Amino acid sequence: MSAPSIANQITKRPWLKKMMMPLANWYANAAGYRKLGLRADDLIPEESETVLLALKRLPQKEAYDRVFRLRRAFQCSLSHQLLPKEQQTKPEEDTPYLSPIIAEIEAEAKERVDLEAMTISKKR
Amino acid sequence: MISRSAIARNAQLGLRRQCCAQPASRRGLAAAALSGSTSFSYESADVSGVKVASRDVAGPTTKLAVVAKAGTRYQSLPGLTTGLSEFAFKNTLKRSALRITREAELLGGQLISYHTREALVVEAKFFKDDLPYFTELLGEVVSQTKYTAHEYHEEVEHVIKLSQQALQGNVSELAINSAHGLAFHRGLGAPLYPTASTPLSKYLNEESIHQFANSAYSKPNIAVVANGAAQSELTKWVGEFFTGVPSSAAPLSSETSKYFGGEERIPHGSGNSFVIAFPGSSSFTSGGDYKPEIAVLAALLGGKSSIKWSPGFSLLSKASSSFPGASASTTHYSYSDAGLLAMQFTGSAQAIRGASTEAIKAIKTIADGSISQEDFTKAVANAKYRALEEGQNIEAGLVATGAGLVQGGKAFQIEEVGKAVQGVSIEKLKAAAKALLESKATVSAVGDLHVLPFAEEIGLTV
C-alpha cells in the first residue's frame, strides 16, 4: 500500500511543515474526494492481503461509517452531483483511521521476516 | 557341581558393588551441598507486596509460575478466566507475541498458561541461568499485556470456541462440571471451561478481559512461585521486574462455598459417565478445615489400581471388577474452603448401573465399621503416598503453594501433610463415612438416561 513518501521527513521539520501545509491543503481539496464526502483513507486500494486484514480489524462503528461514505460517494458519482456543502468532508474530519492499522500490520510482517532471517551466534 | 562361570559372575558383581558403593554416596552429599537446601518445603517471602516462594532443588532447570487468585471461581462473567489465560504471552507494550515466542524458543524455554477452579497459572520452564529473563517476561505478561481487539477476535476467541466444543464431547468432564455445579451452585460450581451454550459474545470481549486482568493481576492477588531457584535470586529479580503490577485494584472475591447437593441428568449420545459426590475436605494449605480422613477414604474407595496385574485392594475396583465395561475412580477435589469427594464411573450404561449400586453398598460397609484393619492400613499408606507425591510433584506443588499463599498465606508443607494423614484412625474414618451418607449427595448422570440409575434407585438421599 505504502508508496515512497517524503511526508515523514517533512513533518519532522516544523518550518518545512509550515511551508508545505497550505500546498498540501490545496492539493487535498483539489483532489475532489472531500466533495464526495470521503476521507483520504477511503481511497486506499483494498486489493491486498494487508489492507483486507486491516479492514477486518476496524472497530465496528468505523467499518460501518466507511461503507456508508463509500456508498454515498458512489451515488454522487453515478448521478454526477457533488454533496451539499455541509455534508462534504471538512479538513479536520479527514483523519487517518485505516493507515495506522496498516502500518501496524506491516510492522508485524517485517518483524516476522526479520526474526525468520535472523542468524544465531553462540555466546563466546 | 557349580559351574565356574556362575561363581565368577557373582564374584564380579560383588566386587563391583563394593567399589561403587562409596563414591556414589559421596557424590550425593556433594551435590546436595552445592545446591543449598534440597528440602521439599518452600521458603516464602514478601517482596514489596508480591508474595514470593521458592524451593531450591538441585538440577539444571527451573520452573517459575505466577499463580493468581483468579480461577473460574472468581470470574465475574462466564469465560473471563479462560480468556485471560489465553491472553497470556500475547502482545505486550514492550514486545510482540511473536518475539516472546521466538526468544523463549531460542533460550529453550517453555511457556504455559492454564487455570483451575481457583487459580490462574502463568508458567515458564527454562534453564537455571535464564531466571532474570523469564522473571522479566512474566512480570511483563502480568502487567503490560495490551489485550488488543484483533488478537481477541483472531486468536483467543477461536481457541475458546474450540475448547467449548471439546468439552461438549467429553462426558466425564461434563459430569464433573455438573457435579460441581450441583454441589456449590455459584463460585466453585462454575464450569471450568465455558459450556457450549454459554453466550460468550454477550459477556466476553477484550475490554472485559482487560478489566478482569487489572484486578486478577494485582499485587495482593498473585504469588510468584519458583522451583529450582535460590530464594535470594528470585526475590531480587521479582523486586526489580514486578514493580509495574498494580498494588490495589478492587480485589477479586467469591462467597464462602456452601454445599448444596442434588441430582442432574444430562442426555448425551457418546459415552456414559456417572458421578456420585459428597462434601469433602478443604485443602491442606487452607489451614483449619483440613480433614485428612477424607483423603484416606478416597484412597480406600479408590477404583484405579496402583499396582499391576491386580484389581487392587480398593473397594470400588472390587465392586466394578464384577461389571466388565465399567471403570471407577475416586478423586478428592480440595479447594481453599471446601472440597468434593467424587466417585466417577465411566463405561457402558448397564455396567455403570451395577457398579454404582455396589459402590454405595461399599460405603455403607465402611460406615458400619466392617472394614478390615489390613485394608485400612493399605488405604492410609496409599493416601500418604499420594499426598507426599503431590507435594514432590513440581507442577502440583507449585500451584498448591501459590494458591495457599494467595488465599491464606500458608505454603504447602510436605512433612505436615504426611503426619496428618498418618494420624487418621479407623474410628475417624468410620465417622467420616457415616457423615457422608447422612449428608445430601450430589449425583450427576451423563449419557444414556434410560439405563443410568437415579440417585434414589441406588440408595442415596438427594
Short mmCIF file of C-alpha atoms in Angstrom, two decimals, chain B:
data_model
loop_
_atom_site.label_atom_id
_atom_site.label_comp_id
_atom_site.label_asym_id
_atom_site.label_seq_id
_atom_site.Cartn_x
_atom_site.Cartn_y
_atom_site.Cartn_z
CA MET B 1 28.61 -79.14 40.67
CA ILE B 2 28.55 -75.41 40.48
CA SER B 3 29.65 -74.15 37.16
CA ARG B 4 32.70 -71.93 37.17
CA SER B 5 31.15 -69.19 35.16
CA ALA B 6 28.38 -68.74 37.74
CA ILE B 7 30.85 -68.25 40.59
CA ALA B 8 32.89 -65.87 38.54
CA ARG B 9 29.85 -63.76 37.75
CA ASN B 10 28.75 -63.50 41.35
CA ALA B 11 32.25 -62.58 42.41
CA GLN B 12 32.37 -59.91 39.77
CA LEU B 13 29.06 -58.46 40.87
CA GLY B 14 30.16 -58.46 44.48
CA LEU B 15 33.36 -56.68 43.63
CA ARG B 16 31.57 -54.10 41.57
CA ARG B 17 29.17 -53.31 44.40
CA GLN B 18 31.99 -52.87 46.87
CA CYS B 19 33.90 -50.38 44.83
CA CYS B 20 30.87 -48.45 43.67
CA ALA B 21 29.13 -48.08 46.99
CA GLN B 22 31.30 -45.39 48.47
CA PRO B 23 31.81 -42.95 45.62
CA ALA B 24 28.11 -42.96 44.84
CA SER B 25 27.16 -41.88 48.33
CA ARG B 26 29.87 -39.27 48.42
CA ARG B 27 28.67 -37.73 45.20
CA GLY B 28 25.14 -37.50 46.55
CA LEU B 29 26.33 -35.46 49.50
CA ALA B 30 28.42 -33.21 47.32
CA ALA B 31 25.51 -32.43 45.03
CA ALA B 32 23.31 -31.63 47.99
CA ALA B 33 25.90 -29.28 49.42
CA LEU B 34 26.30 -27.50 46.09
CA SER B 35 22.69 -26.62 45.50
CA GLY B 36 21.91 -25.42 49.00
CA SER B 37 18.89 -26.96 50.66
CA THR B 38 17.29 -29.90 48.93
CA SER B 39 14.34 -29.84 51.26
CA PHE B 40 10.94 -30.23 49.68
CA SER B 41 9.43 -27.34 51.54
CA TYR B 42 9.07 -23.87 50.14
CA GLU B 43 10.57 -20.73 51.62
CA SER B 44 8.22 -17.80 51.32
CA ALA B 45 8.79 -14.07 51.47
CA ASP B 46 7.08 -10.81 50.64
CA VAL B 47 8.73 -8.55 48.08
CA SER B 48 7.10 -5.11 48.13
CA GLY B 49 3.61 -6.57 48.26
CA VAL B 50 4.16 -9.58 45.98
CA LYS B 51 4.28 -12.95 47.71
CA VAL B 52 7.27 -14.99 46.61
CA ALA B 53 8.02 -18.63 47.38
CA SER B 54 10.78 -20.83 46.12
CA ARG B 55 12.43 -24.13 46.73
CA ASP B 56 15.98 -24.64 45.67
CA VAL B 57 16.09 -28.22 44.45
CA ALA B 58 19.17 -29.50 42.69
CA GLY B 59 19.13 -29.67 38.90
CA PRO B 60 19.80 -27.53 35.88
CA THR B 61 16.22 -26.38 35.23
CA THR B 62 13.82 -24.01 36.88
CA LYS B 63 10.08 -23.69 36.82
CA LEU B 64 8.65 -20.29 37.55
CA ALA B 65 4.97 -19.52 37.86
CA VAL B 66 2.73 -16.62 38.65
CA VAL B 67 -0.28 -18.03 40.48
CA ALA B 68 -3.20 -15.62 40.57
CA LYS B 69 -6.32 -15.99 42.66
CA ALA B 70 -8.44 -15.74 39.53
CA GLY B 71 -9.74 -19.19 38.71
CA THR B 72 -13.24 -19.77 37.40
CA ARG B 73 -14.47 -19.37 40.96
CA TYR B 74 -13.58 -15.67 40.98
CA GLN B 75 -14.65 -14.68 37.49
CA SER B 76 -17.40 -12.12 37.44
CA LEU B 77 -18.65 -13.16 33.99
CA PRO B 78 -18.52 -16.61 32.39
CA GLY B 79 -15.37 -17.32 30.40
CA LEU B 80 -13.22 -14.48 31.75
CA THR B 81 -10.66 -16.79 33.33
CA THR B 82 -10.33 -18.86 30.19
CA GLY B 83 -9.99 -15.69 28.13
CA LEU B 84 -7.34 -14.27 30.43
CA SER B 85 -5.31 -17.46 30.40
CA GLU B 86 -5.47 -17.48 26.59
CA PHE B 87 -4.24 -13.90 26.56
CA ALA B 88 -1.03 -14.79 28.39
CA PHE B 89 2.11 -14.23 26.30
CA LYS B 90 0.27 -12.15 23.70
CA ASN B 91 1.42 -8.66 22.58
CA THR B 92 2.71 -6.53 25.40
CA LEU B 93 3.63 -2.86 25.44
CA LYS B 94 7.30 -3.80 25.05
CA ARG B 95 7.32 -6.63 22.54
CA SER B 96 5.08 -8.67 20.30
CA ALA B 97 3.73 -12.13 20.94
CA LEU B 98 5.89 -13.42 18.09
CA ARG B 99 9.04 -12.03 19.66
CA ILE B 100 8.17 -13.53 23.04
CA THR B 101 7.70 -16.92 21.40
CA ARG B 102 10.91 -16.76 19.39
CA GLU B 103 13.01 -15.55 22.30
CA ALA B 104 11.69 -18.28 24.56
CA GLU B 105 12.41 -20.84 21.85
CA LEU B 106 15.96 -19.61 21.48
CA LEU B 107 16.54 -19.97 25.22
CA GLY B 108 14.97 -23.43 25.18
CA GLY B 109 12.18 -22.33 27.47
CA GLN B 110 8.56 -23.40 27.55
CA LEU B 111 5.66 -21.07 28.21
CA ILE B 112 2.35 -22.38 29.51
CA SER B 113 -0.78 -20.87 30.95
CA TYR B 114 -3.73 -22.72 32.40
CA HIS B 115 -6.32 -22.42 35.10
CA THR B 116 -8.01 -24.47 37.75
CA ARG B 117 -11.21 -23.63 39.59
CA GLU B 118 -9.33 -21.39 41.99
CA ALA B 119 -6.05 -20.40 40.41
CA LEU B 120 -4.85 -18.96 37.15
CA VAL B 121 -1.29 -20.02 36.41
CA VAL B 122 1.15 -18.39 34.01
CA GLU B 123 4.22 -20.53 33.91
CA ALA B 124 7.67 -20.73 32.35
CA LYS B 125 10.16 -23.60 32.38
CA PHE B 126 13.77 -22.85 31.50
CA PHE B 127 17.47 -23.31 32.29
CA LYS B 128 18.51 -22.04 35.68
CA ASP B 129 20.75 -19.31 34.22
CA ASP B 130 17.85 -17.63 32.44
CA LEU B 131 15.97 -16.73 35.61
CA PRO B 132 16.26 -12.92 35.13
CA TYR B 133 14.97 -13.08 31.56
CA PHE B 134 11.92 -15.16 32.41
CA THR B 135 11.15 -13.24 35.59
CA GLU B 136 11.07 -10.11 33.47
CA LEU B 137 8.87 -11.84 30.91
CA LEU B 138 6.32 -12.97 33.49
CA GLY B 139 6.29 -9.54 35.08
CA GLU B 140 5.65 -8.05 31.67
CA VAL B 141 2.88 -10.50 30.80
CA VAL B 142 1.15 -9.80 34.07
CA SER B 143 1.33 -6.02 34.00
CA GLN B 144 1.80 -4.89 30.41
CA THR B 145 -0.25 -7.11 28.11
CA LYS B 146 -2.13 -4.96 25.60
CA TYR B 147 -5.35 -7.01 25.24
CA THR B 148 -5.90 -5.85 21.68
CA ALA B 149 -9.20 -6.36 19.93
CA HIS B 150 -7.71 -8.06 16.89
CA GLU B 151 -5.85 -10.66 18.95
CA TYR B 152 -9.06 -11.43 20.77
CA HIS B 153 -11.03 -11.89 17.55
CA GLU B 154 -8.33 -13.62 15.53
CA GLU B 155 -6.81 -15.92 18.14
CA VAL B 156 -8.33 -16.02 21.63
CA GLU B 157 -11.98 -16.29 20.64
CA HIS B 158 -11.21 -19.10 18.23
CA VAL B 159 -9.41 -21.17 20.86
CA ILE B 160 -12.20 -20.65 23.37
CA LYS B 161 -14.76 -21.86 20.83
CA LEU B 162 -12.68 -24.97 20.19
CA SER B 163 -12.40 -25.68 23.90
CA GLN B 164 -16.16 -25.31 24.19
CA GLN B 165 -16.63 -27.93 21.52
CA ALA B 166 -14.06 -30.24 23.08
CA LEU B 167 -15.87 -30.01 26.40
CA GLN B 168 -19.19 -30.74 24.74
CA GLY B 169 -17.89 -34.09 23.51
CA ASN B 170 -16.25 -35.14 26.77
CA VAL B 171 -18.77 -36.90 29.01
CA SER B 172 -16.55 -37.26 32.06
CA GLU B 173 -15.71 -33.54 32.07
CA LEU B 174 -19.38 -32.72 31.63
CA ALA B 175 -20.30 -34.94 34.55
CA ILE B 176 -17.65 -33.44 36.84
CA ASN B 177 -18.70 -29.91 35.87
CA SER B 178 -22.30 -30.78 36.52
CA ALA B 179 -21.43 -32.28 39.92
CA HIS B 180 -19.56 -29.12 40.90
CA GLY B 181 -22.47 -27.00 39.77
CA LEU B 182 -24.89 -29.05 41.85
CA ALA B 183 -22.66 -29.12 44.88
CA PHE B 184 -21.65 -25.46 45.05
CA HIS B 185 -24.09 -23.64 42.70
CA ARG B 186 -22.05 -20.45 42.13
CA GLY B 187 -18.35 -19.83 42.71
CA LEU B 188 -16.77 -23.26 42.72
CA GLY B 189 -19.77 -24.51 40.79
CA ALA B 190 -18.88 -22.52 37.68
CA PRO B 191 -17.77 -24.81 34.85
CA LEU B 192 -14.02 -24.97 34.29
CA TYR B 193 -14.43 -24.05 30.62
CA PRO B 194 -17.43 -22.23 29.22
CA THR B 195 -20.03 -24.76 28.15
CA ALA B 196 -21.21 -24.88 24.56
CA SER B 197 -24.39 -23.00 25.35
CA THR B 198 -22.74 -20.14 27.25
CA PRO B 199 -23.50 -16.92 25.32
CA LEU B 200 -19.89 -15.76 25.13
CA SER B 201 -20.37 -12.82 22.78
CA LYS B 202 -22.59 -11.25 25.40
CA TYR B 203 -20.02 -11.37 28.18
CA LEU B 204 -16.59 -11.76 26.67
CA ASN B 205 -14.57 -9.18 24.79
CA GLU B 206 -11.10 -7.72 25.04
CA GLU B 207 -12.29 -4.92 27.31
CA SER B 208 -13.99 -7.13 29.88
CA ILE B 209 -10.91 -9.37 29.90
CA HIS B 210 -8.66 -6.34 30.37
CA GLN B 211 -10.75 -5.16 33.29
CA PHE B 212 -10.67 -8.60 34.85
CA ALA B 213 -6.89 -8.72 34.36
CA ASN B 214 -6.45 -5.47 36.25
CA SER B 215 -7.93 -6.96 39.39
CA ALA B 216 -6.70 -10.52 38.79
CA TYR B 217 -3.08 -9.50 38.39
CA SER B 218 -2.87 -7.04 41.27
CA LYS B 219 -0.19 -7.37 43.92
CA PRO B 220 -2.29 -8.84 46.77
CA ASN B 221 -3.84 -11.28 44.30
CA ILE B 222 -0.73 -13.01 42.93
CA ALA B 223 2.13 -15.14 44.17
CA VAL B 224 5.35 -15.85 42.32
CA VAL B 225 6.47 -19.41 42.93
CA ALA B 226 9.69 -20.98 41.72
CA ASN B 227 11.03 -24.47 41.80
CA GLY B 228 14.78 -24.75 41.41
CA ALA B 229 15.73 -21.15 42.09
CA ALA B 230 17.50 -19.67 45.08
CA GLN B 231 15.24 -17.54 47.23
CA SER B 232 17.69 -14.63 47.29
CA GLU B 233 17.97 -14.55 43.48
CA LEU B 234 14.24 -14.79 43.00
CA THR B 235 13.38 -12.03 45.46
CA LYS B 236 15.97 -9.80 43.84
CA TRP B 237 14.58 -10.21 40.33
CA VAL B 238 10.95 -10.10 41.38
CA GLY B 239 11.68 -6.86 43.23
CA GLU B 240 13.10 -5.46 40.03
CA PHE B 241 10.60 -6.68 37.43
CA PHE B 242 7.26 -6.79 39.24
CA THR B 243 7.16 -3.09 40.05
CA GLY B 244 4.63 -2.37 37.31
CA VAL B 245 2.00 -4.64 38.88
CA PRO B 246 -0.86 -2.52 40.25
CA SER B 247 -0.95 -2.69 44.03
CA SER B 248 -4.54 -2.01 44.99
CA ALA B 249 -7.22 -2.71 42.46
CA ALA B 250 -10.63 -3.94 43.56
CA PRO B 251 -9.78 -7.40 44.90
CA LEU B 252 -11.49 -10.42 43.43
CA SER B 253 -13.68 -12.23 45.87
CA SER B 254 -16.15 -15.02 45.97
CA GLU B 255 -18.70 -16.01 48.56
CA THR B 256 -17.73 -18.68 51.04
CA SER B 257 -18.53 -22.01 49.46
CA LYS B 258 -21.61 -23.76 50.74
CA TYR B 259 -22.50 -27.33 49.90
CA PHE B 260 -25.93 -27.90 48.38
CA GLY B 261 -26.06 -31.23 46.57
CA GLY B 262 -28.74 -32.53 44.25
CA GLU B 263 -29.24 -34.55 41.12
CA GLU B 264 -28.83 -33.67 37.46
CA ARG B 265 -29.28 -35.85 34.39
CA ILE B 266 -27.94 -34.83 31.01
CA PRO B 267 -28.68 -36.88 27.88
CA HIS B 268 -25.63 -37.49 25.70
CA GLY B 269 -25.04 -39.57 22.62
CA SER B 270 -21.39 -40.53 23.00
CA GLY B 271 -20.40 -42.32 26.16
CA ASN B 272 -21.73 -42.52 29.69
CA SER B 273 -20.43 -41.02 32.86
CA PHE B 274 -21.90 -41.13 36.33
CA VAL B 275 -20.65 -39.08 39.27
CA ILE B 276 -21.58 -39.56 42.89
CA ALA B 277 -20.11 -36.86 45.09
CA PHE B 278 -20.15 -35.92 48.75
CA PRO B 279 -18.86 -32.90 50.65
CA GLY B 280 -15.09 -33.31 51.11
CA SER B 281 -12.39 -31.51 52.97
CA SER B 282 -10.67 -28.27 52.04
CA SER B 283 -7.05 -28.37 51.02
CA PHE B 284 -4.11 -28.54 53.43
CA THR B 285 -2.97 -25.01 52.66
CA SER B 286 -6.29 -23.60 53.88
CA GLY B 287 -5.41 -24.42 57.49
CA GLY B 288 -8.33 -25.19 59.84
CA ASP B 289 -10.84 -27.10 57.75
CA TYR B 290 -8.41 -29.76 56.56
CA LYS B 291 -9.71 -33.28 57.24
CA PRO B 292 -7.13 -35.96 56.37
CA GLU B 293 -9.64 -38.79 56.87
CA ILE B 294 -11.38 -37.78 53.63
CA ALA B 295 -8.13 -38.38 51.76
CA VAL B 296 -7.87 -41.82 53.35
CA LEU B 297 -11.49 -42.51 52.47
CA ALA B 298 -10.75 -41.54 48.87
CA ALA B 299 -7.84 -43.98 48.82
CA LEU B 300 -9.95 -46.71 50.39
CA LEU B 301 -12.70 -46.25 47.81
CA GLY B 302 -10.06 -45.89 45.10
CA GLY B 303 -11.05 -47.51 41.85
CA LYS B 304 -7.90 -47.37 39.80
CA SER B 305 -5.36 -49.98 40.82
CA SER B 306 -1.94 -48.63 41.72
CA ILE B 307 -0.18 -51.94 41.09
CA LYS B 308 -0.07 -54.10 38.02
CA TRP B 309 -1.96 -57.35 37.31
CA SER B 310 -4.42 -56.96 40.14
CA PRO B 311 -7.63 -55.05 40.73
CA GLY B 312 -6.04 -53.77 43.95
CA PHE B 313 -7.47 -53.58 47.45
CA SER B 314 -9.74 -50.60 46.90
CA LEU B 315 -13.47 -51.09 47.37
CA LEU B 316 -14.57 -49.53 44.10
CA SER B 317 -12.24 -51.62 41.98
CA LYS B 318 -13.53 -54.72 43.73
CA ALA B 319 -17.09 -53.54 43.15
CA SER B 320 -16.57 -52.75 39.49
CA SER B 321 -14.49 -55.83 38.69
CA SER B 322 -17.66 -57.90 38.50
CA PHE B 323 -19.08 -55.48 35.94
CA PRO B 324 -16.75 -55.60 32.97
CA GLY B 325 -17.00 -52.44 30.89
CA ALA B 326 -17.21 -50.05 33.81
CA SER B 327 -14.27 -48.26 35.28
CA ALA B 328 -14.43 -46.34 38.52
CA SER B 329 -12.22 -43.77 40.13
CA THR B 330 -12.39 -41.65 43.24
CA THR B 331 -10.98 -38.16 43.27
CA HIS B 332 -10.92 -35.76 46.12
CA TYR B 333 -11.13 -32.23 44.76
CA SER B 334 -9.95 -29.97 47.55
CA TYR B 335 -10.27 -26.21 47.42
CA SER B 336 -9.45 -23.37 49.75
CA ASP B 337 -12.67 -23.52 51.71
CA ALA B 338 -14.49 -26.64 50.58
CA GLY B 339 -13.93 -29.99 48.96
CA LEU B 340 -15.74 -32.55 46.89
CA LEU B 341 -15.20 -36.27 47.19
CA ALA B 342 -16.27 -37.59 43.81
CA MET B 343 -16.66 -41.17 42.62
CA GLN B 344 -16.79 -41.31 38.87
CA PHE B 345 -17.93 -44.25 36.76
CA THR B 346 -17.43 -44.43 33.03
CA GLY B 347 -18.15 -47.17 30.52
CA SER B 348 -21.29 -48.87 29.35
CA ALA B 349 -24.50 -47.68 30.96
CA GLN B 350 -25.54 -51.14 32.13
CA ALA B 351 -22.21 -51.80 33.84
CA ILE B 352 -22.24 -48.35 35.46
CA ARG B 353 -25.65 -49.11 36.88
CA GLY B 354 -24.39 -52.27 38.56
CA ALA B 355 -21.08 -50.85 39.73
CA SER B 356 -22.59 -47.73 41.27
CA THR B 357 -25.06 -49.78 43.28
CA GLU B 358 -22.18 -51.88 44.61
CA ALA B 359 -20.21 -48.73 45.39
CA ILE B 360 -22.92 -47.34 47.64
CA LYS B 361 -23.01 -50.68 49.44
CA ALA B 362 -19.24 -50.41 49.91
CA ILE B 363 -19.54 -47.00 51.56
CA LYS B 364 -22.20 -48.42 53.84
CA THR B 365 -19.81 -51.17 54.95
CA ILE B 366 -17.22 -48.54 55.86
CA ALA B 367 -19.82 -46.64 57.86
CA ASP B 368 -20.84 -49.88 59.64
CA GLY B 369 -17.23 -50.40 60.59
CA SER B 370 -16.93 -53.80 58.92
CA ILE B 371 -13.75 -52.82 57.20
CA SER B 372 -10.63 -54.88 57.76
CA GLN B 373 -7.62 -53.41 59.56
CA GLU B 374 -5.45 -54.51 56.66
CA ASP B 375 -7.43 -52.58 54.07
CA PHE B 376 -7.36 -49.56 56.35
CA THR B 377 -3.56 -49.70 56.68
CA LYS B 378 -3.22 -50.01 52.92
CA ALA B 379 -5.50 -47.03 52.42
CA VAL B 380 -3.56 -44.86 54.87
CA ALA B 381 -0.29 -45.78 53.18
CA ASN B 382 -1.77 -45.02 49.77
CA ALA B 383 -3.23 -41.69 50.86
CA LYS B 384 0.02 -40.65 52.48
CA TYR B 385 1.98 -41.60 49.38
CA ARG B 386 -0.39 -39.64 47.16
CA ALA B 387 -0.23 -36.54 49.35
CA LEU B 388 3.55 -36.62 49.53
CA GLU B 389 3.91 -37.32 45.84
CA GLU B 390 1.69 -34.38 45.06
CA GLY B 391 3.96 -32.19 47.14
CA GLN B 392 7.03 -33.53 45.45
CA ASN B 393 5.47 -33.33 42.03
CA ILE B 394 6.70 -29.98 40.83
CA GLU B 395 3.60 -29.00 38.89
CA ALA B 396 1.05 -29.68 41.63
CA GLY B 397 3.36 -28.33 44.32
CA LEU B 398 3.74 -25.01 42.53
CA VAL B 399 0.03 -24.47 42.16
CA ALA B 400 -0.79 -25.68 45.67
CA THR B 401 1.84 -23.41 47.19
CA GLY B 402 0.86 -20.40 45.12
CA ALA B 403 -2.82 -20.88 45.84
CA GLY B 404 -2.08 -21.38 49.53
CA LEU B 405 -0.05 -18.18 49.69
CA VAL B 406 -2.63 -16.09 47.89
CA GLN B 407 -5.58 -17.48 49.81
CA GLY B 408 -4.32 -17.71 53.32
CA GLY B 409 -0.61 -17.12 53.41
CA LYS B 410 0.47 -20.69 54.05
CA ALA B 411 2.80 -22.64 51.75
CA PHE B 412 2.43 -26.36 51.08
CA GLN B 413 4.49 -28.13 53.75
CA ILE B 414 5.02 -31.71 52.83
CA GLU B 415 6.10 -33.10 56.20
CA GLU B 416 3.00 -31.83 57.98
CA VAL B 417 0.67 -33.32 55.36
CA GLY B 418 2.32 -36.70 55.79
CA LYS B 419 1.91 -36.51 59.55
CA ALA B 420 -1.74 -35.51 59.32
CA VAL B 421 -2.61 -38.44 57.04
CA GLN B 422 -0.66 -40.87 59.21
CA GLY B 423 -2.68 -39.77 62.24
CA VAL B 424 -6.06 -40.91 60.87
CA SER B 425 -7.69 -43.65 62.93
CA ILE B 426 -10.24 -46.22 61.83
CA GLU B 427 -12.89 -44.62 64.08
CA LYS B 428 -12.40 -41.26 62.41
CA LEU B 429 -12.79 -42.91 59.03
CA LYS B 430 -15.98 -44.62 60.12
CA ALA B 431 -17.39 -41.34 61.38
CA ALA B 432 -16.46 -39.62 58.13
CA ALA B 433 -18.19 -42.28 56.02
CA LYS B 434 -21.28 -42.09 58.21
CA ALA B 435 -21.38 -38.31 57.86
CA LEU B 436 -21.18 -38.68 54.09
CA LEU B 437 -24.17 -40.99 53.92
CA GLU B 438 -26.19 -38.71 56.17
CA SER B 439 -25.42 -35.60 54.11
CA LYS B 440 -27.19 -34.79 50.87
CA ALA B 441 -25.44 -36.46 47.96
CA THR B 442 -24.62 -34.95 44.59
CA VAL B 443 -25.46 -37.24 41.69
CA SER B 444 -25.00 -36.40 38.07
CA ALA B 445 -25.59 -38.74 35.17
CA VAL B 446 -24.47 -38.01 31.63
CA GLY B 447 -25.23 -40.38 28.77
CA ASP B 448 -27.93 -42.97 28.20
CA LEU B 449 -30.52 -41.83 30.73
CA HIS B 450 -32.81 -44.78 30.08
CA VAL B 451 -30.31 -47.11 31.74
CA LEU B 452 -28.32 -44.88 34.09
CA PRO B 453 -29.82 -45.05 37.58
CA PHE B 454 -31.48 -42.29 39.59
CA ALA B 455 -29.93 -41.48 42.96
CA GLU B 456 -32.90 -42.90 44.78
CA GLU B 457 -32.54 -46.24 42.93
CA ILE B 458 -29.04 -46.84 44.21
CA GLY B 459 -29.96 -45.95 47.75
CA LEU B 460 -28.90 -42.35 48.14
CA THR B 461 -30.80 -39.41 49.55
CA VAL B 462 -30.67 -36.33 47.39
#
